[in-house]
């Protein structure tokens, strides 16, 4: 990460850390973050599937809260009813994604009014005393359906969504067994006691889950059920399918996952849980705890083309282009995991084209080599909203670089889906708080809008979450290179975007048209024809030498791809070369280290100009820097002349000029 001037760069950047040091630092942050987030929970902690489960009592009722290693902002949670350890697959995925799982033991009360009164007190304790989200997801297995639906009908404003596994929804079906089900006489007697009903009153009871759907539908609470078609204990025809018909008639939305057969020994009531990942994503889609109540992404033309390829052809190429926040481990691996789980039959190639310090300008010139050379790209996620301003790029350059990436990608593959991401930095937060859209986000959004690309404003999301008290920069995010907490926040937001983009059914026989390519770019001088040119194309070389495997002899750091590679190296004033090219822009990809010099250059024999290669970060790093020398030439054949200047930058140790590539647009 390079920065605009020394103060910003030195304060917010960790440029000279090696990958190893970054990982060690993140491990420490992970431990601190996990400790910080587990500390407020009451009771004794015990291990549960690798997570910390905290046991405590409330009103003489046994309770527990299972904590994630890293909690997501807003403290969303899942409230389990009955059988809290049965089919834990969904809970484990949610815990891994930062959700808490909570439970209070009202097991023998069968969802009675007295049980719901206890639930009211537990809800108050979770939300008021412990600060959890005001709208949990409710999860019920079997007779747990009586609890979750009757409580949701009592408090529809307190429920985000409902996920149920073979739920009981009518007491006449179970435990009475008045229909096709087996019933259970001892439990029926206990239910009459808990509900304070006679047998005849119970037959006429009109507060079953299937009877109290109107307030739930009016609140637009989404539902998802998993049922077995041969379930003789809780027959779906008397429970879930009745609820589905009534709920949809009320305008509600429900997803039903059907298992053909449950196990014989359970009379069809139990089975290996299908679609656990999809069920976890269902919960995550409806519990993001957004400060403004609205998402931070814009889908525009959508991402249907990549999804169709993943589902129809079973293959996909996904590229991640950006700087150190993309290069370093964290959110990218979580997104890759999401994609492989969402499309389990798809063989993916993931391309990590993140290189620390890189913004949109170097990204545009290296796109062909680092991304497009792998073949057609189905989905490209690109970020440069931190490095572009930090590296001192002007607004025109911010647009030219991002448009260079987006337009070039679409020219290479008109079916390519793109997501332009705006990561956070403190100056972005200052702008938003002052009522301004950060300049770089404004320019990158212009590009996304022009090309119908999806975009995600994580800078605004983090700002809003901090201002809402869900997290702090100093205690949670810590740096431009996010802590594990921040990495998870990024991954959660990106995958929510993908969930929304791919949420509706798609016709597998559809023949989607290519993305429309605007006839004209926003800026004719954008770098959509950008490419890297071999330094062997240098001519009339004097005082420079071609080093086949350049590596610094000092202790300054390097970047991946810019060490142990060929470099054109000159170290004395007066050393020179020429380069002939065909295009409208030309530049040099250099390493600006502690001894970086100053060059003079001219085009086609014109006036000499001067460019200082030393940067605010050169003291500790041979920083790869895309120096665009001229960007608005008439398209055609030109000659660039470069020579090392006599003058020495006051902080530099020398006159060195090390060129890895020519830049040509």
XYZ file of C-alpha atoms in Angstrom, residues 215-492:
278
model
C -49.042 -11.636 11.408
C -45.977 -13.546 10.214
C -46.900 -13.009 6.561
C -47.773 -9.368 7.208
C -44.240 -8.910 8.583
C -42.879 -10.592 5.413
C -40.813 -13.090 7.416
C -39.109 -15.516 4.992
C -39.406 -19.235 5.769
C -37.398 -22.316 4.833
C -38.332 -25.929 5.702
C -36.619 -29.273 5.180
C -39.028 -32.227 5.202
C -39.105 -35.938 4.433
C -41.859 -37.100 2.090
C -42.276 -40.444 3.880
C -42.314 -38.921 7.378
C -44.951 -40.864 9.369
C -44.208 -38.988 12.611
C -44.820 -35.458 11.310
C -46.402 -35.977 7.888
C -45.605 -32.978 5.667
C -49.055 -33.159 4.058
C -50.561 -32.261 7.467
C -47.897 -29.763 8.479
C -45.447 -28.062 6.102
C -47.549 -28.395 2.957
C -50.615 -26.976 4.713
C -48.533 -24.098 6.007
C -47.025 -23.498 2.564
C -50.420 -23.243 0.892
C -51.771 -20.875 3.529
C -48.631 -18.766 3.792
C -48.363 -18.218 0.063
C -52.062 -17.340 -0.082
C -51.276 -14.611 2.462
C -48.466 -13.318 0.218
C -45.625 -14.876 2.192
C -42.515 -16.571 0.816
C -41.401 -20.067 1.804
C -38.737 -22.416 0.480
C -39.270 -26.156 0.974
C -36.486 -28.709 0.551
C -37.928 -32.180 0.055
C -36.091 -35.371 1.025
C -37.620 -38.394 -0.764
C -37.183 -40.776 2.150
C -36.197 -40.597 5.783
C -34.645 -43.536 7.589
C -36.864 -46.586 8.272
C -35.837 -46.748 11.940
C -37.159 -43.193 12.462
C -40.368 -43.862 10.501
C -39.073 -41.418 7.918
C -38.609 -38.573 10.402
C -34.780 -38.417 10.314
C -32.380 -38.239 7.368
C -28.937 -36.930 6.401
C -29.432 -33.176 6.223
C -29.440 -31.858 2.636
C -28.420 -28.393 1.474
C -26.896 -27.262 4.778
C -24.865 -24.583 3.013
C -27.947 -23.224 1.239
C -29.871 -23.185 4.529
C -27.062 -21.288 6.241
C -26.999 -18.775 3.375
C -30.791 -18.418 3.745
C -30.252 -17.291 7.330
C -27.376 -15.011 6.371
C -29.374 -13.340 3.588
C -32.032 -12.243 6.041
C -29.950 -11.254 9.087
C -27.246 -8.809 7.951
C -28.054 -6.127 10.597
C -27.486 -3.227 8.213
C -27.256 0.188 9.909
C -29.343 1.923 7.224
C -31.607 -1.039 6.601
C -30.419 -1.225 2.998
C -27.563 -2.939 1.217
C -24.330 -1.337 0.050
C -24.190 -2.866 -3.399
C -25.702 -2.127 -6.807
C -26.184 -5.082 -9.149
C -26.982 -3.201 -12.390
C -26.805 -5.748 -15.251
C -26.318 -8.533 -12.737
C -24.112 -11.608 -12.607
C -26.349 -14.109 -14.398
C -23.850 -15.036 -17.090
C -21.219 -16.376 -14.709
C -23.846 -18.282 -12.726
C -25.208 -19.896 -15.884
C -21.726 -21.021 -16.877
C -21.007 -22.425 -13.412
C -24.302 -24.340 -13.314
C -24.607 -25.377 -16.958
C -21.010 -26.187 -17.868
C -19.588 -27.100 -14.466
C -16.481 -24.950 -14.925
C -15.604 -21.404 -14.000
C -12.703 -18.978 -13.902
C -12.825 -16.314 -11.204
C -10.153 -13.622 -10.939
C -9.341 -11.248 -8.091
C -7.466 -8.099 -9.173
C -6.163 -5.536 -6.723
C -3.473 -4.595 -4.244
C -2.322 -5.995 -0.933
C -5.858 -6.304 0.469
C -6.539 -8.770 -2.346
C -3.087 -10.366 -2.309
C -3.033 -11.092 1.441
C -4.971 -14.040 2.901
C -8.457 -13.349 4.209
C -11.634 -12.362 2.415
C -10.543 -13.813 -0.923
C -10.240 -17.374 0.422
C -13.640 -17.039 2.099
C -15.219 -15.992 -1.195
C -13.535 -18.928 -2.932
C -14.943 -21.244 -0.257
C -18.402 -19.737 -0.781
C -18.229 -20.347 -4.538
C -17.089 -23.961 -4.201
C -19.856 -24.669 -1.675
C -22.547 -22.892 -3.649
C -21.581 -24.692 -6.867
C -20.299 -28.065 -5.599
C -20.301 -29.618 -9.063
C -18.220 -26.841 -10.625
C -14.485 -27.046 -11.225
C -13.098 -23.589 -10.490
C -9.870 -21.891 -11.409
C -9.180 -19.035 -9.013
C -6.685 -16.380 -10.082
C -5.115 -14.248 -7.364
C -3.936 -11.223 -9.345
C -3.446 -9.091 -6.245
C -0.040 -7.436 -5.931
C 0.636 -5.108 -2.974
C 0.771 -1.382 -3.801
C -1.094 -1.787 -7.089
C -4.005 0.455 -8.035
C -6.132 0.689 -11.154
C -3.451 2.123 -13.473
C -0.958 -0.729 -13.051
C -3.949 -3.074 -12.982
C -5.046 -1.905 -16.414
C -1.611 -2.453 -17.938
C -1.032 -5.853 -16.319
C -4.576 -7.167 -16.836
C -3.621 -8.978 -20.013
C -0.622 -10.749 -18.469
C -1.964 -11.479 -14.982
C -5.639 -12.214 -15.733
C -6.649 -12.532 -19.378
C -3.736 -14.811 -20.269
C -5.504 -17.543 -18.264
C -8.328 -17.652 -20.801
C -11.897 -16.282 -20.687
C -12.759 -14.887 -17.256
C -16.294 -15.571 -16.041
C -16.241 -13.384 -12.932
C -13.778 -10.598 -12.101
C -13.673 -8.885 -8.702
C -11.516 -5.753 -8.757
C -10.533 -3.236 -6.073
C -8.425 -0.066 -6.215
C -10.284 2.499 -4.098
C -7.570 2.488 -1.424
C -4.425 2.420 -3.540
C -5.537 4.910 -6.194
C -5.791 7.913 -3.833
C -3.068 6.623 -1.523
C -0.719 6.507 -4.504
C -1.605 10.081 -5.429
C -3.537 9.358 -8.617
C -5.634 12.237 -9.954
C -9.347 11.821 -10.707
C -8.719 11.429 -14.440
C -6.177 8.695 -13.749
C -8.560 6.925 -11.357
C -11.144 6.757 -14.112
C -8.687 5.834 -16.857
C -7.259 2.977 -14.840
C -10.597 1.466 -13.765
C -12.165 1.935 -17.183
C -9.064 0.366 -18.664
C -9.678 -2.760 -16.590
C -13.446 -2.983 -17.090
C -13.582 -2.168 -20.797
C -10.601 -4.393 -21.619
C -12.153 -7.301 -19.681
C -15.444 -6.909 -21.527
C -13.720 -6.658 -24.911
C -11.818 -9.863 -24.128
C -14.999 -11.685 -23.008
C -18.356 -9.924 -23.498
C -19.941 -12.506 -21.162
C -17.679 -11.612 -18.240
C -19.421 -10.481 -15.049
C -17.643 -7.826 -12.973
C -17.796 -6.527 -9.414
C -16.059 -3.227 -8.619
C -15.320 -3.058 -4.879
C -14.515 0.025 -2.797
C -12.521 -0.947 0.293
C -12.248 1.368 3.278
C -9.585 3.808 4.445
C -9.874 6.596 7.049
C -10.008 9.438 4.467
C -13.018 7.729 2.865
C -14.750 7.707 6.246
C -13.957 11.397 6.724
C -15.499 12.189 3.342
C -18.677 10.268 4.038
C -19.092 11.889 7.426
C -18.715 15.297 5.765
C -21.448 14.421 3.269
C -19.058 13.846 0.354
C -18.603 10.824 -1.873
C -14.869 10.057 -1.923
C -13.363 11.104 -5.239
C -12.040 7.676 -6.137
C -15.376 5.989 -5.386
C -17.175 8.584 -7.482
C -14.871 7.923 -10.449
C -14.971 4.140 -10.114
C -18.777 4.239 -9.795
C -18.951 6.226 -13.051
C -17.163 3.329 -14.727
C -19.365 0.664 -13.120
C -22.516 2.534 -14.139
C -21.315 3.051 -17.732
C -20.621 -0.660 -18.204
C -23.446 -2.116 -16.101
C -20.973 -3.697 -13.675
C -21.980 -4.538 -10.126
C -20.337 -2.498 -7.381
C -19.984 -2.757 -3.615
C -19.221 0.189 -1.331
C -17.505 -1.369 1.670
C -16.090 2.021 2.649
C -19.576 3.362 3.325
C -20.659 0.143 5.033
C -17.736 0.156 7.461
C -18.279 3.866 8.156
C -21.966 3.326 8.890
C -21.281 0.319 11.107
C -18.708 2.261 13.111
C -21.081 5.210 13.473
C -23.853 2.811 14.556
C -21.605 1.445 17.313
C -21.285 -2.029 15.796
C -17.486 -1.875 15.676
C -14.512 0.455 15.992
C -11.633 1.143 13.660
C -9.017 0.926 16.404
C -10.403 -2.163 18.143
C -11.772 -4.177 15.239
C -10.471 -3.135 11.828
C -7.057 -1.931 13.023
C -5.531 -1.038 9.647
C -6.016 -0.662 5.915
C -5.035 -4.325 5.822
C -8.024 -5.566 7.818
C -7.802 -7.761 10.874
C -9.502 -11.176 10.615
C -12.632 -9.414 11.847
C -12.439 -6.967 8.938
C -11.619 -9.714 6.467
C -14.743 -11.575 7.550
C -16.823 -8.415 7.244
C -15.554 -7.956 3.679
C -16.278 -11.592 2.803
C -19.756 -11.414 4.338
